[in-house]
Coordinates of C-alpha atoms and ligand atoms in Angstrom, one line a residue:
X3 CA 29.5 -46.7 33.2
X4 CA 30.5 -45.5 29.7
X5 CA 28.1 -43.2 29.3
X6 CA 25.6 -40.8 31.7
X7 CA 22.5 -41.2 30.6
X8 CA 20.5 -37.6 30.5
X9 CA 17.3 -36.3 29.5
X10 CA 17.8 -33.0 27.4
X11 CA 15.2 -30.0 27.3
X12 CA 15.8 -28.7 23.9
X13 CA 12.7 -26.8 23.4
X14 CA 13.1 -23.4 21.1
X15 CA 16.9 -24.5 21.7
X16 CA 18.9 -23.8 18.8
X17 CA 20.6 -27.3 17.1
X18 CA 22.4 -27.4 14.3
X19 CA 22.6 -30.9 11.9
X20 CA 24.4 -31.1 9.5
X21 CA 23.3 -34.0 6.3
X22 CA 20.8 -33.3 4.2
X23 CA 19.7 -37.3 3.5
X24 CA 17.8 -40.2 4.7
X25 CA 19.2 -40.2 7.9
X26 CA 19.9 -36.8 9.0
X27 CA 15.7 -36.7 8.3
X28 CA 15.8 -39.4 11.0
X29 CA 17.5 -37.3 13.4
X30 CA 15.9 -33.5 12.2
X31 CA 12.4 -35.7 13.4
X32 CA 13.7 -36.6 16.9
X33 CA 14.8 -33.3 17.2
X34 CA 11.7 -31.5 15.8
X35 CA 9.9 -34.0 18.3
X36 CA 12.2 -32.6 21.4
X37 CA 10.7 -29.3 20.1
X38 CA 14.7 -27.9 19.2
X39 CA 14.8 -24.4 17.0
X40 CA 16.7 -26.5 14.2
X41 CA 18.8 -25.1 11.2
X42 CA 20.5 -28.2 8.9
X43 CA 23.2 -27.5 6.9
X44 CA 24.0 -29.7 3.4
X45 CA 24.5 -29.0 -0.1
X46 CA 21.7 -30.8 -1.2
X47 CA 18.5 -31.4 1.1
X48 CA 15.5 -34.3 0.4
X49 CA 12.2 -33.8 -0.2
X50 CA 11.2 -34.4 3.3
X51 CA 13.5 -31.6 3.9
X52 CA 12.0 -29.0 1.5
X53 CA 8.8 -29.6 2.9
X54 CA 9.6 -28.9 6.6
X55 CA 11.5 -25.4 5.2
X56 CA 8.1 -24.6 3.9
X57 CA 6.0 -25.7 6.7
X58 CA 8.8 -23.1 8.6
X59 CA 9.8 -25.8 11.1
X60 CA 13.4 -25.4 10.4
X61 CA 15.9 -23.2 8.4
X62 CA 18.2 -24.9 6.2
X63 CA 21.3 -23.2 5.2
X64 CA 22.9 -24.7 2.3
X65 CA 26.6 -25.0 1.4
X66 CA 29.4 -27.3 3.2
X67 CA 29.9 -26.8 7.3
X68 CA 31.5 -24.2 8.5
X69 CA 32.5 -23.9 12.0
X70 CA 30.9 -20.7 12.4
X71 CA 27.5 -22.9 12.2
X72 CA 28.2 -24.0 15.8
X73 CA 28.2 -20.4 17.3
X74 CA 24.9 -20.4 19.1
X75 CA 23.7 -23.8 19.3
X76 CA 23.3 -26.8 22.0
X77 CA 24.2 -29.4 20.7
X78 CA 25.1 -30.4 16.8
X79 CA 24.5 -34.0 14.9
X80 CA 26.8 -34.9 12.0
X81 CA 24.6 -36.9 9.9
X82 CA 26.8 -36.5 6.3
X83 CA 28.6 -40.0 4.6
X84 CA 31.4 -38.2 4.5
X85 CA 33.7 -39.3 7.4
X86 CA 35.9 -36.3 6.9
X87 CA 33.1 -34.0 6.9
X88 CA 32.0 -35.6 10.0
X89 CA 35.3 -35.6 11.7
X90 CA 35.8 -31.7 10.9
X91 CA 32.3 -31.2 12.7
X92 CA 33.7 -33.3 15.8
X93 CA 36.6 -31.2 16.2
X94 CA 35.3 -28.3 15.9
X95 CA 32.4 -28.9 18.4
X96 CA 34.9 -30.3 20.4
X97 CA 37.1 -26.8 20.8
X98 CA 33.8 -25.4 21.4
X99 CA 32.6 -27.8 24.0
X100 CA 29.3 -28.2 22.4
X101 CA 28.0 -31.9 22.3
X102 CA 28.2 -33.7 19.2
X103 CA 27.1 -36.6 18.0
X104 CA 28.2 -38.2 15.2
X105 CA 25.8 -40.8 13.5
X106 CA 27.2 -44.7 13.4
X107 CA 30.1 -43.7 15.2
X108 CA 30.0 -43.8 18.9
X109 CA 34.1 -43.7 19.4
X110 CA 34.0 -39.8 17.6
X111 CA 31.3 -38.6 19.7
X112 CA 30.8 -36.7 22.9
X113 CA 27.2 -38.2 23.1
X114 CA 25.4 -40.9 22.0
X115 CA 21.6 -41.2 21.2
X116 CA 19.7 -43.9 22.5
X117 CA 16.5 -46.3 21.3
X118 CA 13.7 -44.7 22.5
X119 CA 10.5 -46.5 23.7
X120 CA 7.9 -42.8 23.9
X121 CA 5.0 -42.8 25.8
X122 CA 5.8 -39.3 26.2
X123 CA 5.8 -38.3 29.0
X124 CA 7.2 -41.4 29.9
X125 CA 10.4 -41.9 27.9
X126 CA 12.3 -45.1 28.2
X127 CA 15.8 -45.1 26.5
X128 CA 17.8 -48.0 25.6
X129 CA 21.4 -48.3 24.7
X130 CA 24.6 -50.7 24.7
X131 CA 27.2 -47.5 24.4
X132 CA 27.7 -48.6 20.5
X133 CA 29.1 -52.1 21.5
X134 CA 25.8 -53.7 19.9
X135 CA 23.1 -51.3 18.8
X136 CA 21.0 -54.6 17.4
X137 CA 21.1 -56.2 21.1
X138 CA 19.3 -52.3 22.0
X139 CA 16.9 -52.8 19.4
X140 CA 15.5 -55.7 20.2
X141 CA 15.5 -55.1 23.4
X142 CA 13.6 -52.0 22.4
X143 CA 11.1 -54.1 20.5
X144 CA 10.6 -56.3 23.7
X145 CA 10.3 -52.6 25.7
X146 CA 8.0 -51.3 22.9
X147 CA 5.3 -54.7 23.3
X148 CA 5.5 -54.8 27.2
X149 CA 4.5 -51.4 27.8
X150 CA 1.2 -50.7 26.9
X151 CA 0.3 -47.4 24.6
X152 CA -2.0 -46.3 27.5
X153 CA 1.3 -45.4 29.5
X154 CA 1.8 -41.9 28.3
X155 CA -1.4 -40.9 29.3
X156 CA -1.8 -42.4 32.1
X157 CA 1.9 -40.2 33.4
X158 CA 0.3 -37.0 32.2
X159 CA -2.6 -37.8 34.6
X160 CA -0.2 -38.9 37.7
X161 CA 1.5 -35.6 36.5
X162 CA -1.9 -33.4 36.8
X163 CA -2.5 -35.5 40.6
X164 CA 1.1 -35.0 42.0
X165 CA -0.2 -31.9 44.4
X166 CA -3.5 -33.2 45.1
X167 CA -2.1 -36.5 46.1
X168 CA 0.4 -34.7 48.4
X169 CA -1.7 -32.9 50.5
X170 CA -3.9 -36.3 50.6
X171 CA -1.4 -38.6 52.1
X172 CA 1.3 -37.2 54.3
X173 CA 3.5 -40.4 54.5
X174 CA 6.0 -41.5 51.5
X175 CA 4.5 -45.1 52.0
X176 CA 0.8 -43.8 51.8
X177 CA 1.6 -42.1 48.7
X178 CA 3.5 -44.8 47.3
X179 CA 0.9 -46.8 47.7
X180 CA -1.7 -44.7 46.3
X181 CA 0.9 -44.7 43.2
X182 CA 0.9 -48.1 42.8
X183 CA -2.8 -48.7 42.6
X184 CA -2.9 -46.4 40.0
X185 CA -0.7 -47.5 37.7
X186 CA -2.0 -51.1 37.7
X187 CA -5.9 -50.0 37.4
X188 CA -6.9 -51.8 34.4
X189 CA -10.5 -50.0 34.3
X190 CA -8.7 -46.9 34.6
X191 CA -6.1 -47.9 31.9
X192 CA -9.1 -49.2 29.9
X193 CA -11.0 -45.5 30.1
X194 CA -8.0 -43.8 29.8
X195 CA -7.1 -45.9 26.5
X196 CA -10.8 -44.8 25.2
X197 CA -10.6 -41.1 26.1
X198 CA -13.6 -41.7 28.1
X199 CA -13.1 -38.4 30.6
X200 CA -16.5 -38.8 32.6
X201 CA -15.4 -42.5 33.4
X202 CA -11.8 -41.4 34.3
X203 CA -12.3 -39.0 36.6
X204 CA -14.7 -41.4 38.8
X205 CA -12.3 -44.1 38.8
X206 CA -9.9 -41.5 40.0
X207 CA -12.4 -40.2 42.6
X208 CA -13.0 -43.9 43.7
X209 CA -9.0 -44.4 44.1
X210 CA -8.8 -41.6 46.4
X211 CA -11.7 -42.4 48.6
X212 CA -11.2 -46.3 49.1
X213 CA -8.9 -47.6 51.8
X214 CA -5.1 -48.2 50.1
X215 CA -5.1 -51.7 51.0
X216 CA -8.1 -52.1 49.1
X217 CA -6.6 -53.1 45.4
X218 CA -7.7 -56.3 44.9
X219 CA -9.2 -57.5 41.5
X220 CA -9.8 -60.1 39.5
X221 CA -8.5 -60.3 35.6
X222 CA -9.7 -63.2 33.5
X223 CA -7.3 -63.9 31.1
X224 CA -7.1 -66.1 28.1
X225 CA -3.9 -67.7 27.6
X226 CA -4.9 -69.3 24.1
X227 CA -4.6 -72.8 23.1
X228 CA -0.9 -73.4 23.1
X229 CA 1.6 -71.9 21.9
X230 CA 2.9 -68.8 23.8
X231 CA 3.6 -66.3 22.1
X232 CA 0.0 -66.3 21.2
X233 CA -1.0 -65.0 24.4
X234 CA -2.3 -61.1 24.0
X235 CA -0.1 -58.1 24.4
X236 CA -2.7 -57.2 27.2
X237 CA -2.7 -61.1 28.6
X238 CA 0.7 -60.7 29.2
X239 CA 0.5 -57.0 31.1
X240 CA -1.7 -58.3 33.1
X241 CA 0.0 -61.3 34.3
X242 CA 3.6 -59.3 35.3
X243 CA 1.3 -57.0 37.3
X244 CA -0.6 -60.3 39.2
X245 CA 0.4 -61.5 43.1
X246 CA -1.7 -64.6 42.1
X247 CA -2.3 -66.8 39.6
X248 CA -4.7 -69.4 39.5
X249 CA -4.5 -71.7 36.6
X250 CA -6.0 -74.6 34.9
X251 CA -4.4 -77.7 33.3
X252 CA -5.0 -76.0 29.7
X253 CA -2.0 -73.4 30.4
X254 CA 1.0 -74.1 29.2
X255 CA 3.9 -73.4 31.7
X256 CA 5.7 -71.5 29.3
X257 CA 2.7 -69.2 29.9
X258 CA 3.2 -69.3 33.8
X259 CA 6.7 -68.9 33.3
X260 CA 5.9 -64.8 32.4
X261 CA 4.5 -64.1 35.3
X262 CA 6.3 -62.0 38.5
X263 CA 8.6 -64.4 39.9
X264 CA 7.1 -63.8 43.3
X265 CA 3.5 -64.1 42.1
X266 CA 1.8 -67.1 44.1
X267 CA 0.7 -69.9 41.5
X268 CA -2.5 -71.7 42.2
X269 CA -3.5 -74.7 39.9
X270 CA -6.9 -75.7 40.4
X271 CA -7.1 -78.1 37.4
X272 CA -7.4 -81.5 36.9
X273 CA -4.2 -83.5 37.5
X274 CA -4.1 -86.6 36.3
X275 CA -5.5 -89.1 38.8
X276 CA -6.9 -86.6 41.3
X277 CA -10.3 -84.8 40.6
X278 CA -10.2 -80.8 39.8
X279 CA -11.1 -78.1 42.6
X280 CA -15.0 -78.3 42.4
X281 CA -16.0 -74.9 40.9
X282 CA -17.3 -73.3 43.6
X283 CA -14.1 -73.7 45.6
X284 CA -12.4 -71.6 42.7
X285 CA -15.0 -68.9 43.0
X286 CA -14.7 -68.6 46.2
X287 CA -10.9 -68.7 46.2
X288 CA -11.2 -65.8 43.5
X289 CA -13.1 -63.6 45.7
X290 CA -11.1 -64.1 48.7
X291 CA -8.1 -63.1 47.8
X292 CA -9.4 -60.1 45.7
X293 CA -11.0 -59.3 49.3
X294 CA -7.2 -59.6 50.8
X295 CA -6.7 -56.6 48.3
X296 CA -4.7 -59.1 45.9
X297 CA -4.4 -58.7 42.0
X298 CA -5.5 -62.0 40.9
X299 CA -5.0 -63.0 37.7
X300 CA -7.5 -66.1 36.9
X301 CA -5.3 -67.8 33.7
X302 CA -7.2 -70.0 31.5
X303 CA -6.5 -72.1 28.0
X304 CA -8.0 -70.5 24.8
X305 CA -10.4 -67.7 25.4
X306 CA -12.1 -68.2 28.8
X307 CA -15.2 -67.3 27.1
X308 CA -15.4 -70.4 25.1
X309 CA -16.3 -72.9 27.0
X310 CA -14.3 -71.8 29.6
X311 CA -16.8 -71.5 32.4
X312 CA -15.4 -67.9 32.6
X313 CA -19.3 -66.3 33.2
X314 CA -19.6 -68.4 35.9
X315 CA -16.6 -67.2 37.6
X316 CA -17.3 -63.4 37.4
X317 CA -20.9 -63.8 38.1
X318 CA -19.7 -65.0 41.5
X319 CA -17.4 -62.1 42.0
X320 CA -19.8 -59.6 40.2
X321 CA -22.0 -61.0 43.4
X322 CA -19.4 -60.6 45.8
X323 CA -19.0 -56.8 44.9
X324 CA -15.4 -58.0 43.6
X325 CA -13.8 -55.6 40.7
X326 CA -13.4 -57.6 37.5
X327 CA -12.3 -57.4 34.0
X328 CA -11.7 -59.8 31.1
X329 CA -8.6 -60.2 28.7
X330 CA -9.4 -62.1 25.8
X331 CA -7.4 -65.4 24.1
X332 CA -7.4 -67.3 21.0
X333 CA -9.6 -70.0 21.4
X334 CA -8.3 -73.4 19.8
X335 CA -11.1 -72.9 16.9
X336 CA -8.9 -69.9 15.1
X337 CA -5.4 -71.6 16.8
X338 CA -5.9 -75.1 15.5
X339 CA -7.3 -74.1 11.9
X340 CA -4.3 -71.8 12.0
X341 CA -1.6 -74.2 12.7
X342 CA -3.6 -76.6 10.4
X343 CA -4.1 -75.0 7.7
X344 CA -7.6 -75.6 7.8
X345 CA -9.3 -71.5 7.0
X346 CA -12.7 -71.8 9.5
X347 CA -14.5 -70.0 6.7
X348 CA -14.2 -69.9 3.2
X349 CA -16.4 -68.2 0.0
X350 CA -16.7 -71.4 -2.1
X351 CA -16.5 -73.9 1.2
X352 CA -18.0 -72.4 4.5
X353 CA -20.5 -69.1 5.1
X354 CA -20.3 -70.3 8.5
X355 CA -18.4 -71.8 11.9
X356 CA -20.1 -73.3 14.8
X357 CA -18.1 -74.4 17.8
X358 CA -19.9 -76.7 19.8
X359 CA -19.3 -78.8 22.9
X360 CA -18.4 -81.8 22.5
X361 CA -19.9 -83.0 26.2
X362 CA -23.3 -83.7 25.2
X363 CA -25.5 -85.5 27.7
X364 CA -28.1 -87.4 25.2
X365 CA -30.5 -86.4 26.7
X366 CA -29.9 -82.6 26.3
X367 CA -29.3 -83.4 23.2
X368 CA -28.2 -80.6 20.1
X369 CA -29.9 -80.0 17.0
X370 CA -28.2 -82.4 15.0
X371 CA -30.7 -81.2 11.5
X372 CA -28.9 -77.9 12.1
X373 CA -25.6 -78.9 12.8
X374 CA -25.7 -81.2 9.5
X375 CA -26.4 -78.4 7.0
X376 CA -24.3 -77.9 4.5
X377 CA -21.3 -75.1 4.0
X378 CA -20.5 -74.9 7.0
X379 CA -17.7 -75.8 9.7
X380 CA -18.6 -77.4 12.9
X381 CA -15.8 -77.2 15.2
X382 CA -16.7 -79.8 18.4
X383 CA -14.7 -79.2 21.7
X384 CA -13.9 -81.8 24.4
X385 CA -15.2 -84.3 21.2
X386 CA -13.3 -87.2 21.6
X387 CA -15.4 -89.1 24.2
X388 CA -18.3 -88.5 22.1
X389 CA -16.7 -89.3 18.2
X390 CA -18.5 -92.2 17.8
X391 CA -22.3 -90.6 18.6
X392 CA -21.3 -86.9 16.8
X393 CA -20.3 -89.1 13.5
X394 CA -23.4 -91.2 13.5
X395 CA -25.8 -88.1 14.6
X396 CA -24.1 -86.5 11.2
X397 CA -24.8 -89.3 9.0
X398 CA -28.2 -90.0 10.4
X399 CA -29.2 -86.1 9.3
X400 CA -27.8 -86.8 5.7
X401 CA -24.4 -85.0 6.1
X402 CA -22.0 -86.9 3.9
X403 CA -20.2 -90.0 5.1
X404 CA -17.1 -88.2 3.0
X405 CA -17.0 -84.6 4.6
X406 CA -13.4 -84.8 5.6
X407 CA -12.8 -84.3 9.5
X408 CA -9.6 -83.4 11.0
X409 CA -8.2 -83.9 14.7
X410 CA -6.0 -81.9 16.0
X411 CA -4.5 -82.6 19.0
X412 CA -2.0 -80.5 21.2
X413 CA -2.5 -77.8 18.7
X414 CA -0.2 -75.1 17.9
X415 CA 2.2 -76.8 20.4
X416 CA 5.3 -78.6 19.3
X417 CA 3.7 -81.5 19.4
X418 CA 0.9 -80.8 17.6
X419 CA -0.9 -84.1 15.5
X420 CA -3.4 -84.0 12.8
X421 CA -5.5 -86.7 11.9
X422 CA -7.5 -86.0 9.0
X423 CA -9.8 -88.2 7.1
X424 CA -13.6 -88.5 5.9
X425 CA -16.6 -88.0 8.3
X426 CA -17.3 -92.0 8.3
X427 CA -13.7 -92.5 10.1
X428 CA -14.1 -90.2 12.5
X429 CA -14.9 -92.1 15.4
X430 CA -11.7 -94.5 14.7
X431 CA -9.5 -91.3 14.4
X432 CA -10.9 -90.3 17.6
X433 CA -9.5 -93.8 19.3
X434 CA -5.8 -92.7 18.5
X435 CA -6.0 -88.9 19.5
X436 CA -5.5 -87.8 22.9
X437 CA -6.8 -85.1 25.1
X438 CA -6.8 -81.9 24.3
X439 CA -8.0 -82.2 20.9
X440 CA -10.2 -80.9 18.4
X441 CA -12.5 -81.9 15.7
X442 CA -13.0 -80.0 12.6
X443 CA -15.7 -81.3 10.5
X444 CA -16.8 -80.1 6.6
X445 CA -15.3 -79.3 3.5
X446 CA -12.2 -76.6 4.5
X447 CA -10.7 -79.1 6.1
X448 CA -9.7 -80.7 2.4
X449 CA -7.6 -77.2 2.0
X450 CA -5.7 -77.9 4.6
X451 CA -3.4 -79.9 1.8
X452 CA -2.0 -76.6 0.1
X453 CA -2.5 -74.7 3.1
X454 CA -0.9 -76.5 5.6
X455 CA 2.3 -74.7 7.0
X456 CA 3.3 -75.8 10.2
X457 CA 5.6 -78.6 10.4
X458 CA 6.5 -79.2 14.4
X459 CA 9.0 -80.1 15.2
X460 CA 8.1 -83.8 16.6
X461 CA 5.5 -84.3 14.8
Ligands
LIG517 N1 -11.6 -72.0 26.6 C1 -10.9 -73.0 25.8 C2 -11.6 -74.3 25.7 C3 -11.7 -75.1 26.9 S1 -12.6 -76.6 26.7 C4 -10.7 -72.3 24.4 O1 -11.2 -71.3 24.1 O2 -9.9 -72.9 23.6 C5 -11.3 -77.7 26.5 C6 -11.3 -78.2 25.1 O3 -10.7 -77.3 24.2 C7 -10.4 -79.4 24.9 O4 -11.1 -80.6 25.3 C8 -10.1 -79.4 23.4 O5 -11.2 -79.9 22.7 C9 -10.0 -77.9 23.2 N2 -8.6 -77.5 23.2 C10 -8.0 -76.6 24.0 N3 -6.7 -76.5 23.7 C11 -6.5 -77.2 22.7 C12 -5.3 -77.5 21.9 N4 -4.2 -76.9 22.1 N5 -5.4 -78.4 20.9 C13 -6.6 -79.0 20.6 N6 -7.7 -78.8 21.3 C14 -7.7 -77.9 22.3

């Protein structure tokens, strides 16, 4: 180890920088942040500068360094472009055995400052010792999207609990448990997020009265249509904090792949060949191991909202008494018009979107009059089986045989295809797609000729 890492109270300390530019500001706001008594020390200051020695947040004392600068302080960062400057602050910190930090150069330092993620009180700090600072910052960035904003706040709570939860539970392992429930509440996290106080405090009651085993729940996620790194911020929480995962044949495994390594996978979609878990057997399978006091995450393609037999599934557990919550996903309607260019809506083209199952029994037929109005985009799911009947429905209410159409299939994969023609082919494009795809039907769909961006790469 190179470097220790520590956490330093400054607060009402006195600090001394010295730079009066761009990136001594950097550093004077870190350490107005950390709450420091800060005088800076430059010939010339910035605006940003003048502005805090009015607000009185610091003293600036202008001139070049001298070493009597570092008489009472903690700590001192030499911020200046002047590498001799910089060096004379070193050494002279150095005799004084004051900490100094000397910006972009870690070898003249006696500390280092690392990237930060702050969800104060919860700081996470990041650094490579100086050997590659862009390395730390992206893995900063990856830090920075994993950790939800929520965090902060929900330390300061555990910090306001710590007493009452040790006279609760004697044991380590009874507290540690009570810990972990906590941090992965999402209702809590939710209320927390929204500064709803009422609805805080009696999830917090609730946490302390229930049995500790009891922690199962049930998160309905939407994994989106394809690609992964269209899955939400919050999609993506929640599935590092599952033990189980039950999946469908929609989700890529890409997706799965960001889930705990030791979380159980369940797939109960259709395979090729074999016939899907019926339904009820997933419902079931939900609310038993949510019962087990299991975090289930319940993965699905798109937004599990949208077609997605997602209501079904939480009416069942909302039956069962079984704690819920729902993460939405793109839906292949906004992923596929994305990734083809084709805008849903547009002012001269489209006031309108309707996204409409493709699995029509004729019987329960749709309002086809409706569907074939004009300016507007009907986007039919699970539409291939059906091409033939949609595109003569269409044309039998008047729509024009030359609306173009679009399917796109595997979108916003790598091996996305688009098949685009006028509403009168539709049924023959539909003979060379393959499952899943989607049909876009109306006039946006012609845009899709100057808008179209994505070029995969096998396609
Ligand atoms: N809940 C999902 C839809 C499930 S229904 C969502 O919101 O997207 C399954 C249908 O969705 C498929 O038959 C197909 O029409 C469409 N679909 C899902 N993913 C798709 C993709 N990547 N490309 C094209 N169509 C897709």
């Amino acid at each position: 180890m190179d470097y220790l890492p520590i956490f330093c109270q400054l607060r009402d300390k006195p600090c001394l920088l010295v730079g009066g530019g761009e990136i001594a500001e950097r550093k004077a706001r870190l350490l107005l942040d950390a709450g420091a008594s800060l005088t800076v020390n430059a010939p010339n200051f910035n605006a940003q500068f003048l502005a805090w020695e009015q607000a009185a947040q610091l003293t600036l004392i202008r001139g070049t360094f001298e070493p009597t600068l570092l008489d009472s302080v903690w700590l001192v960062i030499a911020a200046t472009d002047d590498s001799d400057v910089n060096n004379h602050i070193y050494a002279s910190a150095n005799e004084r055995r004051i900490f100094c930090n000397v910006v972009d150069s870690p070898e003249r330092a006696s500390f280092i400052m690392p990237s930060i993620i702050d969800r104060s009180p919860l700081m996470v700090a990041v650094s490579s010792g100086g050997s590659a600072p862009v390395l730390a910052r992206l893995l900063r960035e990856k830090l920075e999207s994993i950790l939800p904003q929520h965090l902060g706040k929900l330390a300061a709570l555990a910090g306001t609990l710590r007493g009452r939860v040790k006279k609760r539970f004697h044991s380590m392992s009874a507290r540690r448990r009570f810990w972990e429930k906590l941090f992965v509440h999402d209702r809590l996290a939710q209320a927390l997020a929204n500064e709803d106080s009422p609805r805080v405090q009696q999830l917090t009651e609730q946490l302390f009265s229930a049995p500790l085993e009891d922690r199962g729940e049930v998160t309905l996620v939407g994994a989106g249509p394809g690609d992964a790194a269209l899955l939400t911020l919050k999609g993506l929480q929640q599935l590092q904090q599952a033990d189980i995962v039950v999946y469908d044949r929609l989700v890529s495994e890409e997706i799965l792949n960001l889930s705990r390594r030791d979380a159980e996978r369940i797939f109960v979609g259709k395979a090729s060949g074999y016939h899907s878990v019926p339904q009820e057997q997933i419902n079931q399978l939900l609310a038993e191991k949510a019962r087990a006091g299991h975090r289930v995450v319940r993965l699905k393609g798109g937004d599990p909202f949208i077609f997605g037999r997602g209501a079904e599934e939480l009416e069942h557990l909302h039956q069962a008494g079984v704690p819920f919550s729902v993460v939405p996903g793109i839906t292949a309607a906004s992923g596929c018009a994305a990734y083809s260019g084709i805008p849903l809506t547009h002012r001269d083209h489209s006031q309108g979107v309707r996204l409409i199952t493709g699995h029509v029994k004729h019987d329960t037929d749709l309002d086809w009059s409706s569907l074939a109005a004009e300016k507007q985009t009907l986007v039919f799911y699970m539409g291939l089986q059906q091409a033939e009947y949609i595109q003569s429905k269409l044309i039998e209410q008047r729509l024009p045989e030359t609306v173009p159409v679009a399917i796109i299939e595997n979108g916003t994969s790598t091996s996305q295809r688009v098949l685009s023609g006028q509403l009168s082919q539709l049924s023959e494009l539909a003979q060379q797609a393959s499952s899943p795809s989607l049909i876009i039907i109306g006039n946006v769909v012609g845009l899709r000729e100057k808008l179209n961006w994505f070029a995969p790469s096998s396609g």
